[in-house]
């Protein structure tokens, strides 16, 4: 029998007590079997309310893994062309301009759908542009497509495909998914991921019931002190805006079901095939050597990773790191972490709710990952 006691001690003694995280939750699956779950700490530290399986979290950038996976589903079905101009799906982007030597001209190369997946579109992560703010002031309930059209007015910082820059690319991709699928982004995810896999607590809506179940959100300051931060998600620009980059709310168990599906080659525990195994492998095939010319990519899970179609992907094994080549996933701004290993059909989902938490960067997430492999003798 596998011994997961070191993981429990690390979560309790290091993550919670030493690093000040109020509470956290981990689920480890292999071949659709839940091998281990451990919940520790509080959902509300001040009120001493224990963290439970019922609590929800803002997934922030862990949303991106579902966004790019849903896009790959459309590609697999022939409904999305990776090498088509973004403007084929979102006409507003036909007029996108690039800042070239201080002048705004047509991009030196076209902005392709592929560039949205690989974060090489030429954008930054400023979502609150003057155009977006003006739209929201006029229409506080603006929908995703209306807001994303305003992103087309942002001058590109570099030629699409020339380098990596973490940005609003996946928010734009969510709008492309809407057009390619003919559904609202959340409805498409509900149709092809949430309902078939059994993710009953996953949503983009901040209803009263959802907010009531959210674990209290905290933030870490420059001194590492963790304090209450309010229950808002700044990436939710309006009540009708569904951020493909950071908008998902769900339970830890729900996200773990998705991670298990991806780790098992795109097939869920109930036999539902979300993606083909070869599509999952293509998703985590490194794209940086082809689509970037510099080394700006960095990974919160530590060294040894490149970047595929919206996910980190392990390229080499450094000393002490146990996951195999091709292990993939991402993390979120409040400390959530997903790891999928489709070689061993192993997945990890770790949930917490602390913004700007510095210890996740190449530290606690990487330690937890390696402790899991140690416990399984992999």
Short mmCIF file of C-alpha atoms in Angstrom, two decimals:
data_model
loop_
_atom_site.label_atom_id
_atom_site.label_comp_id
_atom_site.label_asym_id
_atom_site.label_seq_id
_atom_site.Cartn_x
_atom_site.Cartn_y
_atom_site.Cartn_z
CA UNK A 1 0.00 0.00 0.00
CA UNK A 2 1.27 3.47 -0.88
CA UNK A 3 2.20 5.77 1.98
CA UNK A 4 1.00 9.33 1.43
CA UNK A 5 1.76 10.52 4.98
CA UNK A 6 4.64 12.77 3.84
CA UNK A 7 2.24 14.67 1.62
CA UNK A 8 -0.17 15.23 4.49
CA UNK A 9 2.63 16.41 6.77
CA UNK A 10 3.99 18.76 4.11
CA UNK A 11 0.57 20.30 3.55
CA UNK A 12 -0.09 20.74 7.24
CA UNK A 13 3.36 21.66 8.57
CA UNK A 14 4.88 23.55 5.63
CA UNK A 15 2.09 24.87 3.42
CA UNK A 16 -0.34 25.80 6.19
CA UNK A 17 1.71 26.36 9.35
CA UNK A 18 5.03 27.60 7.96
CA UNK A 19 3.83 29.41 4.84
CA UNK A 20 0.58 30.69 6.31
CA UNK A 21 -1.92 29.24 3.85
CA UNK A 22 -5.30 29.03 5.65
CA UNK A 23 -6.33 25.77 3.98
CA UNK A 24 -5.64 23.46 1.05
CA UNK A 25 -6.92 20.29 -0.61
CA UNK A 26 -5.22 17.65 -2.76
CA UNK A 27 -6.64 14.83 -4.90
CA UNK A 28 -4.45 12.18 -6.56
CA UNK A 29 -5.91 9.93 -9.24
CA UNK A 30 -4.42 7.05 -11.19
CA UNK A 31 -6.32 5.16 -13.89
CA UNK A 32 -9.58 6.75 -12.70
CA UNK A 33 -9.05 5.60 -9.11
CA UNK A 34 -8.88 8.20 -6.36
CA UNK A 35 -5.75 7.08 -4.56
CA UNK A 36 -5.61 9.81 -1.97
CA UNK A 37 -7.30 12.99 -0.79
CA UNK A 38 -6.27 15.24 2.05
CA UNK A 39 -7.95 18.45 3.19
CA UNK A 40 -6.41 20.60 5.89
CA UNK A 41 -6.93 24.01 7.44
CA UNK A 42 -9.75 26.48 7.11
CA UNK A 43 -11.98 27.92 4.44
CA UNK A 44 -12.27 30.97 6.68
CA UNK A 45 -9.34 31.31 9.07
CA UNK A 46 -10.80 34.17 11.10
CA UNK A 47 -14.13 32.42 11.67
CA UNK A 48 -12.38 29.04 12.17
CA UNK A 49 -14.57 27.36 9.54
CA UNK A 50 -12.88 24.12 8.37
CA UNK A 51 -12.21 23.64 4.68
CA UNK A 52 -14.44 20.88 3.28
CA UNK A 53 -15.20 19.05 0.05
CA UNK A 54 -18.16 21.40 -0.49
CA UNK A 55 -16.09 24.55 -0.92
CA UNK A 56 -15.48 26.21 -4.28
CA UNK A 57 -12.46 28.14 -5.59
CA UNK A 58 -11.60 30.62 -8.28
CA UNK A 59 -9.45 28.57 -10.65
CA UNK A 60 -7.88 31.64 -12.27
CA UNK A 61 -5.31 30.41 -14.81
CA UNK A 62 -6.13 26.75 -14.28
CA UNK A 63 -9.11 27.76 -16.44
CA UNK A 64 -6.68 27.91 -19.36
CA UNK A 65 -6.24 24.14 -19.47
CA UNK A 66 -9.96 23.65 -20.10
CA UNK A 67 -10.02 26.47 -22.64
CA UNK A 68 -7.21 25.09 -24.78
CA UNK A 69 -8.54 21.53 -24.39
CA UNK A 70 -11.96 22.60 -25.63
CA UNK A 71 -10.27 24.31 -28.56
CA UNK A 72 -8.39 21.11 -29.37
CA UNK A 73 -11.70 19.24 -29.30
CA UNK A 74 -12.97 21.56 -32.05
CA UNK A 75 -9.70 21.10 -33.96
CA UNK A 76 -10.04 17.33 -33.66
CA UNK A 77 -13.56 17.56 -35.10
CA UNK A 78 -12.42 19.75 -37.99
CA UNK A 79 -14.34 22.79 -36.72
CA UNK A 80 -11.29 24.89 -35.84
CA UNK A 81 -8.27 25.55 -38.07
CA UNK A 82 -5.12 26.26 -36.08
CA UNK A 83 -3.51 27.95 -39.06
CA UNK A 84 -6.44 30.16 -39.99
CA UNK A 85 -6.31 33.90 -39.25
CA UNK A 86 -8.12 34.80 -36.03
CA UNK A 87 -10.13 37.24 -38.14
CA UNK A 88 -11.81 34.27 -39.88
CA UNK A 89 -13.63 33.72 -36.58
CA UNK A 90 -13.52 37.21 -35.07
CA UNK A 91 -13.74 39.78 -37.91
CA UNK A 92 -12.71 42.67 -35.63
CA UNK A 93 -9.17 41.25 -35.67
CA UNK A 94 -8.85 41.88 -39.41
CA UNK A 95 -7.94 45.43 -38.44
CA UNK A 96 -5.40 44.58 -35.73
CA UNK A 97 -2.24 46.66 -35.89
CA UNK A 98 1.34 46.14 -34.75
CA UNK A 99 3.59 48.74 -33.20
CA UNK A 100 6.58 48.75 -35.55
CA UNK A 101 9.21 51.39 -34.83
CA UNK A 102 6.62 53.61 -33.21
CA UNK A 103 4.17 53.37 -36.09
CA UNK A 104 0.97 51.31 -36.23
CA UNK A 105 0.94 49.12 -39.30
CA UNK A 106 -0.51 45.79 -40.34
CA UNK A 107 1.36 42.94 -38.59
CA UNK A 108 4.42 41.63 -40.39
CA UNK A 109 2.78 38.18 -40.23
CA UNK A 110 -0.92 37.39 -39.68
CA UNK A 111 -2.33 36.62 -36.25
CA UNK A 112 -3.30 32.94 -36.39
CA UNK A 113 -5.47 30.81 -34.09
CA UNK A 114 -2.33 28.81 -33.29
CA UNK A 115 -0.75 31.92 -31.77
CA UNK A 116 -3.62 32.22 -29.28
CA UNK A 117 -3.02 28.68 -28.01
CA UNK A 118 0.74 29.22 -27.67
CA UNK A 119 0.66 32.72 -26.07
CA UNK A 120 2.59 34.12 -29.01
CA UNK A 121 -0.03 36.51 -30.37
CA UNK A 122 1.71 39.77 -29.52
CA UNK A 123 -0.58 40.83 -26.67
CA UNK A 124 0.05 41.68 -23.02
CA UNK A 125 -2.20 40.98 -20.02
CA UNK A 126 -3.79 44.41 -19.72
CA UNK A 127 -7.50 43.71 -20.03
CA UNK A 128 -8.65 47.10 -18.79
CA UNK A 129 -7.83 49.12 -21.88
CA UNK A 130 -9.49 52.48 -22.58
CA UNK A 131 -11.71 50.81 -25.17
CA UNK A 132 -12.81 48.06 -22.79
CA UNK A 133 -13.49 50.54 -20.01
CA UNK A 134 -15.53 52.72 -22.36
CA UNK A 135 -17.60 49.74 -23.48
CA UNK A 136 -18.30 48.60 -19.93
CA UNK A 137 -19.23 52.14 -18.88
CA UNK A 138 -21.76 52.17 -21.72
CA UNK A 139 -22.88 48.56 -21.22
CA UNK A 140 -22.09 47.10 -17.77
CA UNK A 141 -23.44 43.73 -18.91
CA UNK A 142 -21.32 43.39 -22.05
CA UNK A 143 -20.84 39.82 -23.26
CA UNK A 144 -17.58 38.04 -24.02
CA UNK A 145 -17.62 38.65 -27.78
CA UNK A 146 -18.26 42.39 -27.34
CA UNK A 147 -15.35 42.80 -24.95
CA UNK A 148 -12.94 40.61 -26.91
CA UNK A 149 -13.62 42.72 -30.00
CA UNK A 150 -12.17 45.65 -28.05
CA UNK A 151 -8.93 43.69 -27.55
CA UNK A 152 -8.49 43.86 -31.34
CA UNK A 153 -7.85 47.59 -30.92
CA UNK A 154 -4.75 46.92 -28.79
CA UNK A 155 -1.60 47.37 -30.91
CA UNK A 156 0.42 44.16 -30.98
CA UNK A 157 3.75 44.38 -29.18
CA UNK A 158 5.55 42.02 -31.56
CA UNK A 159 5.04 39.99 -34.70
CA UNK A 160 2.63 37.11 -34.06
CA UNK A 161 4.49 33.84 -33.63
CA UNK A 162 7.86 35.46 -33.01
CA UNK A 163 8.02 34.94 -29.24
CA UNK A 164 6.14 33.96 -26.09
CA UNK A 165 4.41 36.47 -23.83
CA UNK A 166 1.87 35.53 -21.19
CA UNK A 167 -1.22 37.50 -22.14
CA UNK A 168 -4.94 37.70 -22.89
CA UNK A 169 -4.55 35.18 -25.73
CA UNK A 170 -6.72 32.56 -24.05
CA UNK A 171 -9.51 35.05 -23.41
CA UNK A 172 -9.52 35.72 -27.14
CA UNK A 173 -9.39 31.96 -27.76
CA UNK A 174 -12.55 31.51 -25.67
CA UNK A 175 -14.34 33.88 -28.07
CA UNK A 176 -13.01 31.87 -31.02
CA UNK A 177 -14.39 28.71 -29.37
CA UNK A 178 -17.78 30.41 -29.13
CA UNK A 179 -17.83 31.13 -32.85
CA UNK A 180 -16.45 27.73 -33.90
CA UNK A 181 -18.86 25.81 -31.66
CA UNK A 182 -21.90 28.03 -32.17
CA UNK A 183 -22.41 28.14 -28.41
CA UNK A 184 -21.63 30.46 -25.57
CA UNK A 185 -18.24 29.47 -24.13
CA UNK A 186 -19.65 28.20 -20.82
CA UNK A 187 -22.37 26.26 -22.62
CA UNK A 188 -19.81 24.56 -24.85
CA UNK A 189 -17.72 23.54 -21.83
CA UNK A 190 -20.89 22.30 -20.13
CA UNK A 191 -21.76 20.25 -23.21
CA UNK A 192 -18.40 18.62 -23.90
CA UNK A 193 -16.70 18.64 -20.48
CA UNK A 194 -18.78 19.46 -17.41
CA UNK A 195 -21.90 17.33 -17.94
CA UNK A 196 -20.28 14.26 -19.59
CA UNK A 197 -17.47 14.06 -17.02
CA UNK A 198 -19.71 14.77 -14.04
CA UNK A 199 -18.43 18.22 -13.07
CA UNK A 200 -21.56 19.41 -11.27
CA UNK A 201 -19.92 22.27 -9.37
CA UNK A 202 -18.23 24.10 -12.27
CA UNK A 203 -19.46 27.47 -13.50
CA UNK A 204 -18.58 30.95 -14.72
CA UNK A 205 -21.49 32.53 -12.81
CA UNK A 206 -21.11 34.39 -9.54
CA UNK A 207 -24.57 33.58 -8.22
CA UNK A 208 -25.39 34.01 -4.54
CA UNK A 209 -25.27 30.23 -4.07
CA UNK A 210 -21.81 30.05 -5.65
CA UNK A 211 -20.43 32.94 -3.59
CA UNK A 212 -21.80 31.33 -0.42
CA UNK A 213 -19.72 28.21 -1.14
CA UNK A 214 -16.50 30.00 -2.12
CA UNK A 215 -13.64 29.47 0.26
CA UNK A 216 -12.53 32.82 1.66
CA UNK A 217 -9.95 34.39 -0.62
CA UNK A 218 -6.68 35.66 0.82
CA UNK A 219 -3.59 37.40 -0.53
CA UNK A 220 0.10 37.34 0.35
CA UNK A 221 1.95 40.65 0.56
CA UNK A 222 5.63 41.33 -0.17
CA UNK A 223 6.56 40.19 3.34
CA UNK A 224 4.69 36.91 2.91
CA UNK A 225 1.91 37.89 5.31
CA UNK A 226 -1.43 36.33 4.29
CA UNK A 227 -4.53 38.49 4.82
CA UNK A 228 -8.15 38.53 3.62
CA UNK A 229 -8.59 39.78 0.07
CA UNK A 230 -12.34 39.84 -0.63
CA UNK A 231 -14.33 37.50 -2.84
CA UNK A 232 -13.94 39.16 -6.24
CA UNK A 233 -12.20 37.90 -9.37
CA UNK A 234 -10.72 40.90 -11.20
CA UNK A 235 -10.70 38.96 -14.49
CA UNK A 236 -14.50 38.81 -14.49
CA UNK A 237 -14.99 42.11 -16.32
CA UNK A 238 -18.81 41.99 -16.35
CA UNK A 239 -21.47 39.57 -15.17
CA UNK A 240 -21.68 38.27 -18.75
CA UNK A 241 -17.96 38.07 -19.47
CA UNK A 242 -16.56 34.53 -19.44
CA UNK A 243 -12.79 34.67 -19.19
CA UNK A 244 -11.14 31.75 -20.93
CA UNK A 245 -7.95 32.72 -19.16
CA UNK A 246 -9.13 32.99 -15.57
CA UNK A 247 -12.91 32.81 -15.14
CA UNK A 248 -13.77 29.30 -13.95
CA UNK A 249 -15.15 28.57 -10.49
CA UNK A 250 -15.31 24.96 -9.34
CA UNK A 251 -14.77 22.48 -6.56
CA UNK A 252 -11.48 20.66 -6.15
CA UNK A 253 -13.19 17.35 -6.87
CA UNK A 254 -14.62 18.65 -10.14
CA UNK A 255 -11.28 19.85 -11.43
CA UNK A 256 -9.65 16.61 -10.33
CA UNK A 257 -12.13 14.67 -12.51
CA UNK A 258 -11.06 16.75 -15.50
CA UNK A 259 -7.38 16.23 -14.69
CA UNK A 260 -7.94 12.48 -14.43
CA UNK A 261 -9.64 12.52 -17.84
CA UNK A 262 -6.69 14.29 -19.45
CA UNK A 263 -4.15 12.03 -17.71
CA UNK A 264 -5.99 9.00 -19.09
CA UNK A 265 -5.61 10.12 -22.67
CA UNK A 266 -8.82 12.16 -22.87
CA UNK A 267 -11.19 9.44 -21.63
CA UNK A 268 -13.22 9.96 -18.45
CA UNK A 269 -13.87 7.39 -15.72
CA UNK A 270 -17.35 6.70 -17.13
CA UNK A 271 -15.93 5.88 -20.57
CA UNK A 272 -16.77 9.23 -22.18
CA UNK A 273 -14.11 10.21 -24.71
CA UNK A 274 -13.48 13.93 -24.57
CA UNK A 275 -10.29 13.86 -26.66
CA UNK A 276 -8.34 11.22 -28.53
CA UNK A 277 -5.04 10.18 -26.88
CA UNK A 278 -3.09 11.54 -29.85
CA UNK A 279 -4.83 14.91 -29.44
CA UNK A 280 -3.83 15.04 -25.77
CA UNK A 281 -0.24 14.30 -26.75
CA UNK A 282 -0.33 17.01 -29.42
CA UNK A 283 -1.69 19.41 -26.79
CA UNK A 284 1.44 18.93 -24.66
CA UNK A 285 3.91 18.88 -27.55
CA UNK A 286 6.43 21.69 -27.06
CA UNK A 287 5.78 24.67 -29.33
CA UNK A 288 8.35 27.20 -28.14
CA UNK A 289 11.27 26.28 -30.43
CA UNK A 290 9.04 26.79 -33.47
CA UNK A 291 7.02 29.77 -32.39
CA UNK A 292 9.36 31.83 -30.25
CA UNK A 293 12.80 33.32 -30.62
CA UNK A 294 13.66 34.15 -27.02
CA UNK A 295 13.63 32.59 -23.56
CA UNK A 296 10.90 34.56 -21.81
CA UNK A 297 8.86 31.47 -20.89
CA UNK A 298 9.12 30.48 -17.24
CA UNK A 299 7.20 27.88 -15.30
CA UNK A 300 5.89 28.00 -11.74
CA UNK A 301 6.48 24.25 -11.44
CA UNK A 302 10.23 24.76 -11.73
CA UNK A 303 12.85 24.14 -14.42
CA UNK A 304 12.73 21.51 -17.12
CA UNK A 305 9.53 22.61 -18.86
CA UNK A 306 8.53 24.03 -22.22
CA UNK A 307 5.15 25.22 -23.44
CA UNK A 308 2.67 23.35 -25.63
CA UNK A 309 -0.77 24.46 -26.74
CA UNK A 310 -1.50 26.37 -23.55
CA UNK A 311 0.09 24.02 -21.02
CA UNK A 312 3.54 23.58 -19.54
CA UNK A 313 5.12 20.35 -20.71
CA UNK A 314 8.11 18.58 -19.24
CA UNK A 315 11.04 18.42 -21.68
CA UNK A 316 13.77 17.05 -19.43
CA UNK A 317 14.17 15.60 -15.96
CA UNK A 318 16.44 17.52 -13.64
CA UNK A 319 17.95 15.91 -10.58
CA UNK A 320 15.31 15.16 -7.97
CA UNK A 321 12.35 15.78 -10.26
CA UNK A 322 10.38 12.60 -10.76
CA UNK A 323 7.66 13.30 -13.32
CA UNK A 324 8.29 11.95 -16.84
CA UNK A 325 8.83 13.72 -20.14
CA UNK A 326 5.47 14.99 -21.36
CA UNK A 327 3.92 15.64 -17.92
CA UNK A 328 1.73 18.71 -18.39
CA UNK A 329 -0.63 21.16 -16.72
CA UNK A 330 -0.67 24.67 -15.29
CA UNK A 331 -1.37 26.66 -12.12
CA UNK A 332 -3.63 29.48 -10.94
CA UNK A 333 -3.15 32.92 -9.40
CA UNK A 334 -4.61 31.77 -6.06
CA UNK A 335 -2.26 28.79 -5.80
CA UNK A 336 -4.18 26.00 -7.51
CA UNK A 337 -2.04 23.46 -9.40
CA UNK A 338 -2.85 20.74 -11.92
CA UNK A 339 -0.52 18.02 -13.16
CA UNK A 340 -1.43 15.39 -15.75
CA UNK A 341 0.86 12.49 -16.62
CA UNK A 342 -0.57 10.54 -19.55
CA UNK A 343 2.34 8.09 -19.45
CA UNK A 344 1.39 6.75 -16.01
CA UNK A 345 -2.27 7.84 -16.16
CA UNK A 346 -1.59 9.89 -13.03
CA UNK A 347 -3.03 13.27 -12.07
CA UNK A 348 -2.69 15.69 -9.17
CA UNK A 349 -4.96 18.58 -8.36
CA UNK A 350 -4.02 20.87 -5.50
CA UNK A 351 -6.41 23.67 -4.44
CA UNK A 352 -5.96 26.72 -2.24
CA UNK A 353 -7.17 30.33 -2.28
CA UNK A 354 -4.26 32.74 -1.69
CA UNK A 355 -3.43 35.35 -4.33
CA UNK A 356 0.20 36.33 -5.00
CA UNK A 357 1.42 33.37 -3.00
CA UNK A 358 5.19 33.32 -3.62
CA UNK A 359 5.94 29.84 -2.30
CA UNK A 360 4.18 28.10 -5.20
CA UNK A 361 6.77 29.39 -7.68
CA UNK A 362 9.11 26.44 -8.17
CA UNK A 363 8.61 25.48 -4.53
CA UNK A 364 5.59 23.90 -2.86
CA UNK A 365 3.95 22.70 -6.07
CA UNK A 366 7.16 21.04 -7.21
CA UNK A 367 7.71 19.45 -3.78
CA UNK A 368 4.17 18.08 -3.70
CA UNK A 369 4.56 16.71 -7.23
CA UNK A 370 7.75 14.87 -6.31
CA UNK A 371 6.30 13.57 -3.03
CA UNK A 372 3.48 11.99 -5.02
CA UNK A 373 5.91 10.20 -7.32
CA UNK A 374 7.94 9.07 -4.32
CA UNK A 375 4.83 7.68 -2.63
CA UNK A 376 3.93 5.72 -5.78
CA UNK A 377 7.53 4.56 -6.37
CA UNK A 378 7.42 5.98 -9.90
#
